[in-house]
Amino acid sequence: MSKLRTVAILPTLFTLGNLFCGFFSIVVAARIERPTSADTPHTMAIHANDPIEYARGLIATDDTHNCMLAGWLIFLAMVFDALDGHVARLTKMSSDFGGQLDSLCDVVTFGVAPGFLLVKMCPYFTFRHSNWVWLIAASYAACAAIRLARFNAETHEDDDHLNFSGLPSPAAAASIAGFAILFYTLRRDDNAWKAAAMIDHYVQTLLPWFAILVALAMVSRIPYPHVVNQMLRGHRSFGHLVGLIFAFVAVIVVRGYAIPMICVGFVLSGPVRYLWREAVQRRPHKEPMF
């Protein structure tokens, strides 16, 4: 066994930033009390135009605020996760140590943190099916760990990193964390949408079962695109650029609704493309679905 003598500082700091965000997402979600009823909670809106009020709202003991903050921390971790590899390649400091550390951090941030958040942000389902929701959350974390271990075992240095075999764990975590932002939007006291409470109820009921689908997508062989690399590398059509702009505007204007819809759309796009290829185009596939 050879000893590790040097470590690339800058990429490692980005990777650990991913871990810190995942850890504090769990800490913030742990503030949320166990539900004592199946009622949908409500919360006061936090307005970003007053920084002091916004900061006070984030450190408050309100469960919905904590749920939203835990979700945003997972998205912030995705930024660190996307940057550490690029920084390592730009500085020519890629190493096996960095790859292993990245996967260990991803298990916490994109496996344990979203699974724990899933339990905390669905009080209706958790109150009525407490055993089921914890089993689903644990299964989700286990599938994320399996997905990352398989990725490490099968990835080679000469891979083009344009596609993934199975849903990548950051995208899976985003599809769960996005609903924390949606719940905050639906439960705000200034939300005038009359159907908000009803939508909240249905989403809480369906989200744990959706998490099972996400977990299975992670350990599947369904191909998914590497979004950052495919969107930003090389030349793309004018329509591609317009689509990116409209998606960005939607996230800025109606982020509470747009973010979970985009994330769910990405999760479902893989199985839809796979079934379209198999059932309609009837193209032979190179590897099994699982």
PDB file of C-alpha atoms in Angstrom:
ATOM      1  CA  MET A   1       0.000   0.000   0.000  1.00  0.00           C
ATOM      2  CA  SER A   2       1.477   3.334  -1.111  1.00  0.00           C
ATOM      3  CA  LYS A   3       1.152   6.332   1.200  1.00  0.00           C
ATOM      4  CA  LEU A   4      -0.605   9.497   0.087  1.00  0.00           C
ATOM      5  CA  ARG A   5       1.971  12.281   0.233  1.00  0.00           C
ATOM      6  CA  THR A   6       0.319  15.266  -1.467  1.00  0.00           C
ATOM      7  CA  VAL A   7      -3.248  16.549  -1.783  1.00  0.00           C
ATOM      8  CA  ALA A   8      -4.640  19.090  -4.248  1.00  0.00           C
ATOM      9  CA  ILE A   9      -5.832  21.852  -1.911  1.00  0.00           C
ATOM     10  CA  LEU A  10      -8.229  23.881  -4.092  1.00  0.00           C
ATOM     11  CA  PRO A  11     -10.298  20.979  -5.541  1.00  0.00           C
ATOM     12  CA  THR A  12     -10.387  19.349  -2.097  1.00  0.00           C
ATOM     13  CA  LEU A  13     -11.797  22.520  -0.540  1.00  0.00           C
ATOM     14  CA  PHE A  14     -14.607  22.572  -3.112  1.00  0.00           C
ATOM     15  CA  THR A  15     -15.335  18.907  -2.413  1.00  0.00           C
ATOM     16  CA  LEU A  16     -15.439  19.524   1.338  1.00  0.00           C
ATOM     17  CA  GLY A  17     -17.730  22.502   0.700  1.00  0.00           C
ATOM     18  CA  ASN A  18     -20.128  19.958  -0.785  1.00  0.00           C
ATOM     19  CA  LEU A  19     -19.874  17.889   2.414  1.00  0.00           C
ATOM     20  CA  PHE A  20     -20.386  20.898   4.702  1.00  0.00           C
ATOM     21  CA  CYS A  21     -23.568  21.856   2.831  1.00  0.00           C
ATOM     22  CA  GLY A  22     -24.890  18.309   3.105  1.00  0.00           C
ATOM     23  CA  PHE A  23     -24.050  18.111   6.800  1.00  0.00           C
ATOM     24  CA  PHE A  24     -25.745  21.401   7.642  1.00  0.00           C
ATOM     25  CA  SER A  25     -28.746  20.439   5.518  1.00  0.00           C
ATOM     26  CA  ILE A  26     -29.198  17.487   7.867  1.00  0.00           C
ATOM     27  CA  VAL A  27     -28.660  19.741  10.906  1.00  0.00           C
ATOM     28  CA  VAL A  28     -31.286  22.223   9.709  1.00  0.00           C
ATOM     29  CA  ALA A  29     -33.761  19.463   8.813  1.00  0.00           C
ATOM     30  CA  ALA A  30     -33.236  17.978  12.283  1.00  0.00           C
ATOM     31  CA  ARG A  31     -34.758  21.159  13.751  1.00  0.00           C
ATOM     32  CA  ILE A  32     -38.123  20.121  12.312  1.00  0.00           C
ATOM     33  CA  GLU A  33     -40.292  18.527  14.979  1.00  0.00           C
ATOM     34  CA  ARG A  34     -41.988  15.182  14.536  1.00  0.00           C
ATOM     35  CA  PRO A  35     -45.547  15.877  13.316  1.00  0.00           C
ATOM     36  CA  THR A  36     -48.284  15.527  15.903  1.00  0.00           C
ATOM     37  CA  SER A  37     -51.105  15.702  13.356  1.00  0.00           C
ATOM     38  CA  ALA A  38     -51.720  15.281   9.639  1.00  0.00           C
ATOM     39  CA  ASP A  39     -52.571  18.969   9.180  1.00  0.00           C
ATOM     40  CA  THR A  40     -50.713  20.977   6.556  1.00  0.00           C
ATOM     41  CA  PRO A  41     -48.523  23.632   8.241  1.00  0.00           C
ATOM     42  CA  HIS A  42     -48.487  27.299   7.229  1.00  0.00           C
ATOM     43  CA  THR A  43     -45.705  29.848   7.460  1.00  0.00           C
ATOM     44  CA  MET A  44     -44.973  33.545   7.153  1.00  0.00           C
ATOM     45  CA  ALA A  45     -43.363  34.660   3.901  1.00  0.00           C
ATOM     46  CA  ILE A  46     -39.715  35.739   3.967  1.00  0.00           C
ATOM     47  CA  HIS A  47     -39.051  38.733   1.718  1.00  0.00           C
ATOM     48  CA  ALA A  48     -35.541  39.007   0.326  1.00  0.00           C
ATOM     49  CA  ASN A  49     -35.732  42.805  -0.078  1.00  0.00           C
ATOM     50  CA  ASP A  50     -34.962  43.181   3.634  1.00  0.00           C
ATOM     51  CA  PRO A  51     -31.696  41.322   4.371  1.00  0.00           C
ATOM     52  CA  ILE A  52     -32.109  41.512   8.157  1.00  0.00           C
ATOM     53  CA  GLU A  53     -35.651  40.160   8.048  1.00  0.00           C
ATOM     54  CA  TYR A  54     -34.536  37.467   5.602  1.00  0.00           C
ATOM     55  CA  ALA A  55     -31.690  36.353   7.888  1.00  0.00           C
ATOM     56  CA  ARG A  56     -34.004  36.266  10.906  1.00  0.00           C
ATOM     57  CA  GLY A  57     -36.480  34.179   8.942  1.00  0.00           C
ATOM     58  CA  LEU A  58     -33.816  31.647   8.045  1.00  0.00           C
ATOM     59  CA  ILE A  59     -32.660  31.128  11.623  1.00  0.00           C
ATOM     60  CA  ALA A  60     -36.195  30.949  12.991  1.00  0.00           C
ATOM     61  CA  THR A  61     -37.650  27.771  14.416  1.00  0.00           C
ATOM     62  CA  ASP A  62     -40.408  27.606  11.810  1.00  0.00           C
ATOM     63  CA  ASP A  63     -40.470  24.088  10.339  1.00  0.00           C
ATOM     64  CA  THR A  64     -41.303  25.203   6.803  1.00  0.00           C
ATOM     65  CA  HIS A  65     -38.447  27.721   6.782  1.00  0.00           C
ATOM     66  CA  ASN A  66     -36.054  25.026   7.970  1.00  0.00           C
ATOM     67  CA  CYS A  67     -37.350  22.660   5.291  1.00  0.00           C
ATOM     68  CA  MET A  68     -36.749  25.278   2.602  1.00  0.00           C
ATOM     69  CA  LEU A  69     -33.272  26.132   3.893  1.00  0.00           C
ATOM     70  CA  ALA A  70     -32.267  22.455   4.011  1.00  0.00           C
ATOM     71  CA  GLY A  71     -33.357  22.117   0.396  1.00  0.00           C
ATOM     72  CA  TRP A  72     -31.352  25.165  -0.716  1.00  0.00           C
ATOM     73  CA  LEU A  73     -28.255  23.807   1.046  1.00  0.00           C
ATOM     74  CA  ILE A  74     -28.467  20.684  -1.103  1.00  0.00           C
ATOM     75  CA  PHE A  75     -28.635  22.861  -4.218  1.00  0.00           C
ATOM     76  CA  LEU A  76     -25.638  24.848  -2.992  1.00  0.00           C
ATOM     77  CA  ALA A  77     -23.789  21.554  -2.528  1.00  0.00           C
ATOM     78  CA  MET A  78     -24.535  20.778  -6.184  1.00  0.00           C
ATOM     79  CA  VAL A  79     -22.639  23.932  -7.144  1.00  0.00           C
ATOM     80  CA  PHE A  80     -19.579  22.807  -5.184  1.00  0.00           C
ATOM     81  CA  ASP A  81     -19.902  19.311  -6.659  1.00  0.00           C
ATOM     82  CA  ALA A  82     -20.041  20.689 -10.198  1.00  0.00           C
ATOM     83  CA  LEU A  83     -17.048  22.948  -9.648  1.00  0.00           C
ATOM     84  CA  ASP A  84     -14.602  20.621  -7.891  1.00  0.00           C
ATOM     85  CA  GLY A  85     -14.077  18.397 -10.912  1.00  0.00           C
ATOM     86  CA  HIS A  86     -13.715  21.353 -13.270  1.00  0.00           C
ATOM     87  CA  VAL A  87     -11.246  23.031 -10.909  1.00  0.00           C
ATOM     88  CA  ALA A  88      -9.228  19.808 -10.667  1.00  0.00           C
ATOM     89  CA  ARG A  89      -9.061  19.485 -14.454  1.00  0.00           C
ATOM     90  CA  LEU A  90      -8.252  23.169 -15.012  1.00  0.00           C
ATOM     91  CA  THR A  91      -5.442  23.057 -12.470  1.00  0.00           C
ATOM     92  CA  LYS A  92      -4.386  19.576 -13.664  1.00  0.00           C
ATOM     93  CA  MET A  93      -4.757  18.214 -10.138  1.00  0.00           C
ATOM     94  CA  SER A  94      -7.112  15.288 -10.741  1.00  0.00           C
ATOM     95  CA  SER A  95      -6.335  12.269  -8.558  1.00  0.00           C
ATOM     96  CA  ASP A  96      -7.798   9.043  -7.252  1.00  0.00           C
ATOM     97  CA  PHE A  97      -7.912  10.627  -3.809  1.00  0.00           C
ATOM     98  CA  GLY A  98     -10.120  13.439  -5.106  1.00  0.00           C
ATOM     99  CA  GLY A  99     -12.456  11.002  -6.835  1.00  0.00           C
ATOM    100  CA  GLN A 100     -12.857   8.844  -3.741  1.00  0.00           C
ATOM    101  CA  LEU A 101     -13.362  11.851  -1.470  1.00  0.00           C
ATOM    102  CA  ASP A 102     -15.968  13.244  -3.859  1.00  0.00           C
ATOM    103  CA  SER A 103     -18.001  10.034  -3.729  1.00  0.00           C
ATOM    104  CA  LEU A 104     -17.798   9.848   0.074  1.00  0.00           C
ATOM    105  CA  CYS A 105     -19.078  13.412   0.340  1.00  0.00           C
ATOM    106  CA  ASP A 106     -21.816  12.691  -2.222  1.00  0.00           C
ATOM    107  CA  VAL A 107     -23.129   9.803  -0.112  1.00  0.00           C
ATOM    108  CA  VAL A 108     -23.811  12.254   2.705  1.00  0.00           C
ATOM    109  CA  THR A 109     -25.022  15.205   0.650  1.00  0.00           C
ATOM    110  CA  PHE A 110     -26.971  13.469  -2.113  1.00  0.00           C
ATOM    111  CA  GLY A 111     -27.917  10.280  -0.293  1.00  0.00           C
ATOM    112  CA  VAL A 112     -28.432  10.780   3.445  1.00  0.00           C
ATOM    113  CA  ALA A 113     -29.430  14.482   3.417  1.00  0.00           C
ATOM    114  CA  PRO A 114     -32.299  14.239   0.871  1.00  0.00           C
ATOM    115  CA  GLY A 115     -33.510  11.007   2.459  1.00  0.00           C
ATOM    116  CA  PHE A 116     -33.651  12.661   5.879  1.00  0.00           C
ATOM    117  CA  LEU A 117     -35.286  15.764   4.401  1.00  0.00           C
ATOM    118  CA  LEU A 118     -37.917  13.583   2.731  1.00  0.00           C
ATOM    119  CA  VAL A 119     -39.105  12.387   6.135  1.00  0.00           C
ATOM    120  CA  LYS A 120     -39.197  15.876   7.613  1.00  0.00           C
ATOM    121  CA  MET A 121     -40.987  17.750   4.830  1.00  0.00           C
ATOM    122  CA  CYS A 122     -43.978  15.397   4.460  1.00  0.00           C
ATOM    123  CA  PRO A 123     -45.789  15.695   7.817  1.00  0.00           C
ATOM    124  CA  TYR A 124     -49.028  14.219   6.452  1.00  0.00           C
ATOM    125  CA  PHE A 125     -47.363  11.051   5.149  1.00  0.00           C
ATOM    126  CA  THR A 126     -44.941  10.826   8.091  1.00  0.00           C
ATOM    127  CA  PHE A 127     -47.768  11.089  10.626  1.00  0.00           C
ATOM    128  CA  ARG A 128     -49.854   8.393   8.953  1.00  0.00           C
ATOM    129  CA  HIS A 129     -47.088   6.077   7.728  1.00  0.00           C
ATOM    130  CA  SER A 130     -44.070   6.761   9.938  1.00  0.00           C
ATOM    131  CA  ASN A 131     -42.533   3.320   9.458  1.00  0.00           C
ATOM    132  CA  TRP A 132     -42.939   3.403   5.689  1.00  0.00           C
ATOM    133  CA  VAL A 133     -41.418   6.840   5.227  1.00  0.00           C
ATOM    134  CA  TRP A 134     -38.281   5.944   7.193  1.00  0.00           C
ATOM    135  CA  LEU A 135     -37.903   2.709   5.221  1.00  0.00           C
ATOM    136  CA  ILE A 136     -38.246   4.624   1.948  1.00  0.00           C
ATOM    137  CA  ALA A 137     -35.718   7.236   3.088  1.00  0.00           C
ATOM    138  CA  ALA A 138     -33.204   4.563   4.127  1.00  0.00           C
ATOM    139  CA  SER A 139     -33.674   2.721   0.824  1.00  0.00           C
ATOM    140  CA  TYR A 140     -33.087   5.964  -1.062  1.00  0.00           C
ATOM    141  CA  ALA A 141     -29.803   6.559   0.801  1.00  0.00           C
ATOM    142  CA  ALA A 142     -28.711   2.952   0.157  1.00  0.00           C
ATOM    143  CA  CYS A 143     -29.411   3.262  -3.575  1.00  0.00           C
ATOM    144  CA  ALA A 144     -27.413   6.499  -3.702  1.00  0.00           C
ATOM    145  CA  ALA A 145     -24.445   4.731  -2.074  1.00  0.00           C
ATOM    146  CA  ILE A 146     -24.712   1.817  -4.527  1.00  0.00           C
ATOM    147  CA  ARG A 147     -24.956   4.242  -7.445  1.00  0.00           C
ATOM    148  CA  LEU A 148     -21.787   6.069  -6.383  1.00  0.00           C
ATOM    149  CA  ALA A 149     -19.838   2.849  -5.731  1.00  0.00           C
ATOM    150  CA  ARG A 150     -20.768   1.529  -9.166  1.00  0.00           C
ATOM    151  CA  PHE A 151     -19.780   4.830 -10.758  1.00  0.00           C
ATOM    152  CA  ASN A 152     -16.333   4.633  -9.139  1.00  0.00           C
ATOM    153  CA  ALA A 153     -15.855   1.031 -10.228  1.00  0.00           C
ATOM    154  CA  GLU A 154     -16.888   1.601 -13.850  1.00  0.00           C
ATOM    155  CA  THR A 155     -15.499   5.060 -14.615  1.00  0.00           C
ATOM    156  CA  HIS A 156     -12.236   5.336 -16.529  1.00  0.00           C
ATOM    157  CA  GLU A 157     -10.002   8.313 -17.192  1.00  0.00           C
ATOM    158  CA  ASP A 158     -10.694   8.252 -20.936  1.00  0.00           C
ATOM    159  CA  ASP A 159     -14.499   8.580 -20.527  1.00  0.00           C
ATOM    160  CA  ASP A 160     -16.002  11.604 -22.283  1.00  0.00           C
ATOM    161  CA  HIS A 161     -18.276  12.413 -19.270  1.00  0.00           C
ATOM    162  CA  LEU A 162     -21.187  13.298 -21.547  1.00  0.00           C
ATOM    163  CA  ASN A 163     -23.600  10.604 -20.313  1.00  0.00           C
ATOM    164  CA  PHE A 164     -24.330   8.667 -17.137  1.00  0.00           C
ATOM    165  CA  SER A 165     -25.479   5.084 -16.724  1.00  0.00           C
ATOM    166  CA  GLY A 166     -28.348   5.623 -14.297  1.00  0.00           C
ATOM    167  CA  LEU A 167     -29.631   8.828 -12.747  1.00  0.00           C
ATOM    168  CA  PRO A 168     -26.723  10.785 -11.210  1.00  0.00           C
ATOM    169  CA  SER A 169     -27.048  11.249  -7.461  1.00  0.00           C
ATOM    170  CA  PRO A 170     -26.938  15.110  -7.525  1.00  0.00           C
ATOM    171  CA  ALA A 171     -29.895  15.188  -9.929  1.00  0.00           C
ATOM    172  CA  ALA A 172     -31.731  12.668  -7.756  1.00  0.00           C
ATOM    173  CA  ALA A 173     -31.128  14.813  -4.671  1.00  0.00           C
ATOM    174  CA  ALA A 174     -32.298  17.924  -6.544  1.00  0.00           C
ATOM    175  CA  SER A 175     -35.559  16.202  -7.475  1.00  0.00           C
ATOM    176  CA  ILE A 176     -36.240  15.675  -3.746  1.00  0.00           C
ATOM    177  CA  ALA A 177     -34.877  18.992  -2.442  1.00  0.00           C
ATOM    178  CA  GLY A 178     -36.856  20.926  -5.046  1.00  0.00           C
ATOM    179  CA  PHE A 179     -40.069  19.959  -3.264  1.00  0.00           C
ATOM    180  CA  ALA A 180     -38.829  21.598  -0.066  1.00  0.00           C
ATOM    181  CA  ILE A 181     -38.855  24.883  -1.990  1.00  0.00           C
ATOM    182  CA  LEU A 182     -42.280  24.044  -3.434  1.00  0.00           C
ATOM    183  CA  PHE A 183     -43.726  23.347   0.034  1.00  0.00           C
ATOM    184  CA  TYR A 184     -42.476  26.722   1.271  1.00  0.00           C
ATOM    185  CA  THR A 185     -44.183  28.398  -1.696  1.00  0.00           C
ATOM    186  CA  LEU A 186     -47.459  26.553  -1.146  1.00  0.00           C
ATOM    187  CA  ARG A 187     -47.520  27.108   2.621  1.00  0.00           C
ATOM    188  CA  ARG A 188     -46.726  30.829   2.640  1.00  0.00           C
ATOM    189  CA  ASP A 189     -49.401  32.982   4.217  1.00  0.00           C
ATOM    190  CA  ASP A 190     -49.388  35.334   1.204  1.00  0.00           C
ATOM    191  CA  ASN A 191     -50.088  32.547  -1.309  1.00  0.00           C
ATOM    192  CA  ALA A 192     -53.468  33.477  -2.826  1.00  0.00           C
ATOM    193  CA  TRP A 193     -53.831  30.241  -4.776  1.00  0.00           C
ATOM    194  CA  LYS A 194     -56.953  28.556  -3.402  1.00  0.00           C
ATOM    195  CA  ALA A 195     -55.794  25.102  -4.434  1.00  0.00           C
ATOM    196  CA  ALA A 196     -52.428  25.451  -2.641  1.00  0.00           C
ATOM    197  CA  ALA A 197     -53.455  23.384   0.399  1.00  0.00           C
ATOM    198  CA  MET A 198     -54.951  20.646  -1.762  1.00  0.00           C
ATOM    199  CA  ILE A 199     -51.859  20.482  -3.996  1.00  0.00           C
ATOM    200  CA  ASP A 200     -49.665  20.357  -0.872  1.00  0.00           C
ATOM    201  CA  HIS A 201     -51.673  17.395   0.430  1.00  0.00           C
ATOM    202  CA  TYR A 202     -51.389  15.439  -2.825  1.00  0.00           C
ATOM    203  CA  VAL A 203     -47.677  16.174  -3.217  1.00  0.00           C
ATOM    204  CA  GLN A 204     -46.984  14.958   0.335  1.00  0.00           C
ATOM    205  CA  THR A 205     -48.855  11.750  -0.454  1.00  0.00           C
ATOM    206  CA  LEU A 206     -47.054  11.067  -3.729  1.00  0.00           C
ATOM    207  CA  LEU A 207     -43.538  12.318  -2.949  1.00  0.00           C
ATOM    208  CA  PRO A 208     -42.322   9.269  -0.939  1.00  0.00           C
ATOM    209  CA  TRP A 209     -43.426   6.950  -3.748  1.00  0.00           C
ATOM    210  CA  PHE A 210     -41.723   9.238  -6.257  1.00  0.00           C
ATOM    211  CA  ALA A 211     -38.561   8.917  -4.146  1.00  0.00           C
ATOM    212  CA  ILE A 212     -38.689   5.145  -4.728  1.00  0.00           C
ATOM    213  CA  LEU A 213     -38.786   5.777  -8.471  1.00  0.00           C
ATOM    214  CA  VAL A 214     -35.814   8.132  -8.130  1.00  0.00           C
ATOM    215  CA  ALA A 215     -33.874   5.535  -6.124  1.00  0.00           C
ATOM    216  CA  LEU A 216     -34.524   2.862  -8.756  1.00  0.00           C
ATOM    217  CA  ALA A 217     -33.481   5.284 -11.510  1.00  0.00           C
ATOM    218  CA  MET A 218     -30.151   5.808  -9.749  1.00  0.00           C
ATOM    219  CA  VAL A 219     -29.280   2.093  -9.725  1.00  0.00           C
ATOM    220  CA  SER A 220     -30.695   1.465 -13.194  1.00  0.00           C
ATOM    221  CA  ARG A 221     -28.786   1.415 -16.488  1.00  0.00           C
ATOM    222  CA  ILE A 222     -31.024   4.041 -18.064  1.00  0.00           C
ATOM    223  CA  PRO A 223     -28.811   6.617 -19.816  1.00  0.00           C
ATOM    224  CA  TYR A 224     -28.943  10.200 -18.586  1.00  0.00           C
ATOM    225  CA  PRO A 225     -27.068  13.155 -20.077  1.00  0.00           C
ATOM    226  CA  HIS A 226     -24.368  15.033 -18.177  1.00  0.00           C
ATOM    227  CA  VAL A 227     -26.316  18.304 -18.157  1.00  0.00           C
ATOM    228  CA  VAL A 228     -23.456  20.746 -17.562  1.00  0.00           C
ATOM    229  CA  ASN A 229     -21.098  19.194 -20.097  1.00  0.00           C
ATOM    230  CA  GLN A 230     -23.733  18.689 -22.792  1.00  0.00           C
ATOM    231  CA  MET A 231     -25.207  22.170 -22.411  1.00  0.00           C
ATOM    232  CA  LEU A 232     -21.993  24.144 -22.314  1.00  0.00           C
ATOM    233  CA  ARG A 233     -19.507  22.157 -24.412  1.00  0.00           C
ATOM    234  CA  GLY A 234     -19.127  22.869 -28.117  1.00  0.00           C
ATOM    235  CA  HIS A 235     -21.621  24.571 -30.416  1.00  0.00           C
ATOM    236  CA  ARG A 236     -25.383  24.292 -29.975  1.00  0.00           C
ATOM    237  CA  SER A 237     -28.396  25.421 -31.996  1.00  0.00           C
ATOM    238  CA  PHE A 238     -30.100  28.765 -31.526  1.00  0.00           C
ATOM    239  CA  GLY A 239     -33.167  26.971 -30.154  1.00  0.00           C
ATOM    240  CA  HIS A 240     -30.979  25.321 -27.525  1.00  0.00           C
ATOM    241  CA  LEU A 241     -29.826  28.732 -26.332  1.00  0.00           C
ATOM    242  CA  VAL A 242     -33.385  30.096 -26.260  1.00  0.00           C
ATOM    243  CA  GLY A 243     -34.545  27.111 -24.227  1.00  0.00           C
ATOM    244  CA  LEU A 244     -31.792  27.693 -21.664  1.00  0.00           C
ATOM    245  CA  ILE A 245     -32.737  31.352 -21.369  1.00  0.00           C
ATOM    246  CA  PHE A 246     -36.439  30.586 -20.816  1.00  0.00           C
ATOM    247  CA  ALA A 247     -35.587  27.923 -18.216  1.00  0.00           C
ATOM    248  CA  PHE A 248     -33.346  30.395 -16.401  1.00  0.00           C
ATOM    249  CA  VAL A 249     -36.059  33.081 -16.437  1.00  0.00           C
ATOM    250  CA  ALA A 250     -38.647  30.592 -15.133  1.00  0.00           C
ATOM    251  CA  VAL A 251     -36.378  29.651 -12.231  1.00  0.00           C
ATOM    252  CA  ILE A 252     -35.846  33.312 -11.351  1.00  0.00           C
ATOM    253  CA  VAL A 253     -39.500  34.390 -11.632  1.00  0.00           C
ATOM    254  CA  VAL A 254     -41.395  31.357 -10.276  1.00  0.00           C
ATOM    255  CA  ARG A 255     -38.625  29.320  -8.700  1.00  0.00           C
ATOM    256  CA  GLY A 256     -40.940  27.758  -6.132  1.00  0.00           C
ATOM    257  CA  TYR A 257     -42.801  25.967  -8.916  1.00  0.00           C
ATOM    258  CA  ALA A 258     -40.220  25.860 -11.722  1.00  0.00           C
ATOM    259  CA  ILE A 259     -37.359  24.191  -9.828  1.00  0.00           C
ATOM    260  CA  PRO A 260     -39.235  21.012  -8.793  1.00  0.00           C
ATOM    261  CA  MET A 261     -40.917  20.761 -12.211  1.00  0.00           C
ATOM    262  CA  ILE A 262     -37.564  20.975 -14.041  1.00  0.00           C
ATOM    263  CA  CYS A 263     -35.982  18.427 -11.697  1.00  0.00           C
ATOM    264  CA  VAL A 264     -38.893  15.983 -12.000  1.00  0.00           C
ATOM    265  CA  GLY A 265     -38.859  16.445 -15.762  1.00  0.00           C
ATOM    266  CA  PHE A 266     -35.193  15.479 -15.869  1.00  0.00           C
ATOM    267  CA  VAL A 267     -35.795  12.357 -13.749  1.00  0.00           C
ATOM    268  CA  LEU A 268     -38.663  11.222 -15.971  1.00  0.00           C
ATOM    269  CA  SER A 269     -36.892  12.087 -19.212  1.00  0.00           C
ATOM    270  CA  GLY A 270     -34.573   9.094 -18.892  1.00  0.00           C
ATOM    271  CA  PRO A 271     -37.273   6.377 -18.692  1.00  0.00           C
ATOM    272  CA  VAL A 272     -39.368   8.158 -21.338  1.00  0.00           C
ATOM    273  CA  ARG A 273     -36.467   8.250 -23.816  1.00  0.00           C
ATOM    274  CA  TYR A 274     -35.592   4.638 -22.996  1.00  0.00           C
ATOM    275  CA  LEU A 275     -39.170   3.421 -23.574  1.00  0.00           C
ATOM    276  CA  TRP A 276     -39.481   5.522 -26.729  1.00  0.00           C
ATOM    277  CA  ARG A 277     -36.320   3.955 -28.130  1.00  0.00           C
ATOM    278  CA  GLU A 278     -37.397   0.427 -27.205  1.00  0.00           C
ATOM    279  CA  ALA A 279     -41.105   0.572 -28.053  1.00  0.00           C
ATOM    280  CA  VAL A 280     -41.286   3.041 -30.942  1.00  0.00           C
ATOM    281  CA  GLN A 281     -37.901   3.244 -32.609  1.00  0.00           C
ATOM    282  CA  ARG A 282     -37.077  -0.379 -31.694  1.00  0.00           C
ATOM    283  CA  ARG A 283     -33.367   0.287 -31.497  1.00  0.00           C
ATOM    284  CA  PRO A 284     -31.256  -2.422 -29.866  1.00  0.00           C
ATOM    285  CA  HIS A 285     -29.787  -1.395 -26.530  1.00  0.00           C
ATOM    286  CA  LYS A 286     -26.267  -2.200 -25.447  1.00  0.00           C
ATOM    287  CA  GLU A 287     -26.911  -2.886 -21.780  1.00  0.00           C
ATOM    288  CA  PRO A 288     -29.819  -4.000 -19.576  1.00  0.00           C
ATOM    289  CA  MET A 289     -32.048  -1.557 -17.735  1.00  0.00           C
ATOM    290  CA  PHE A 290     -30.703  -2.764 -14.360  1.00  0.00           C
TER     291      PHE A 290
END
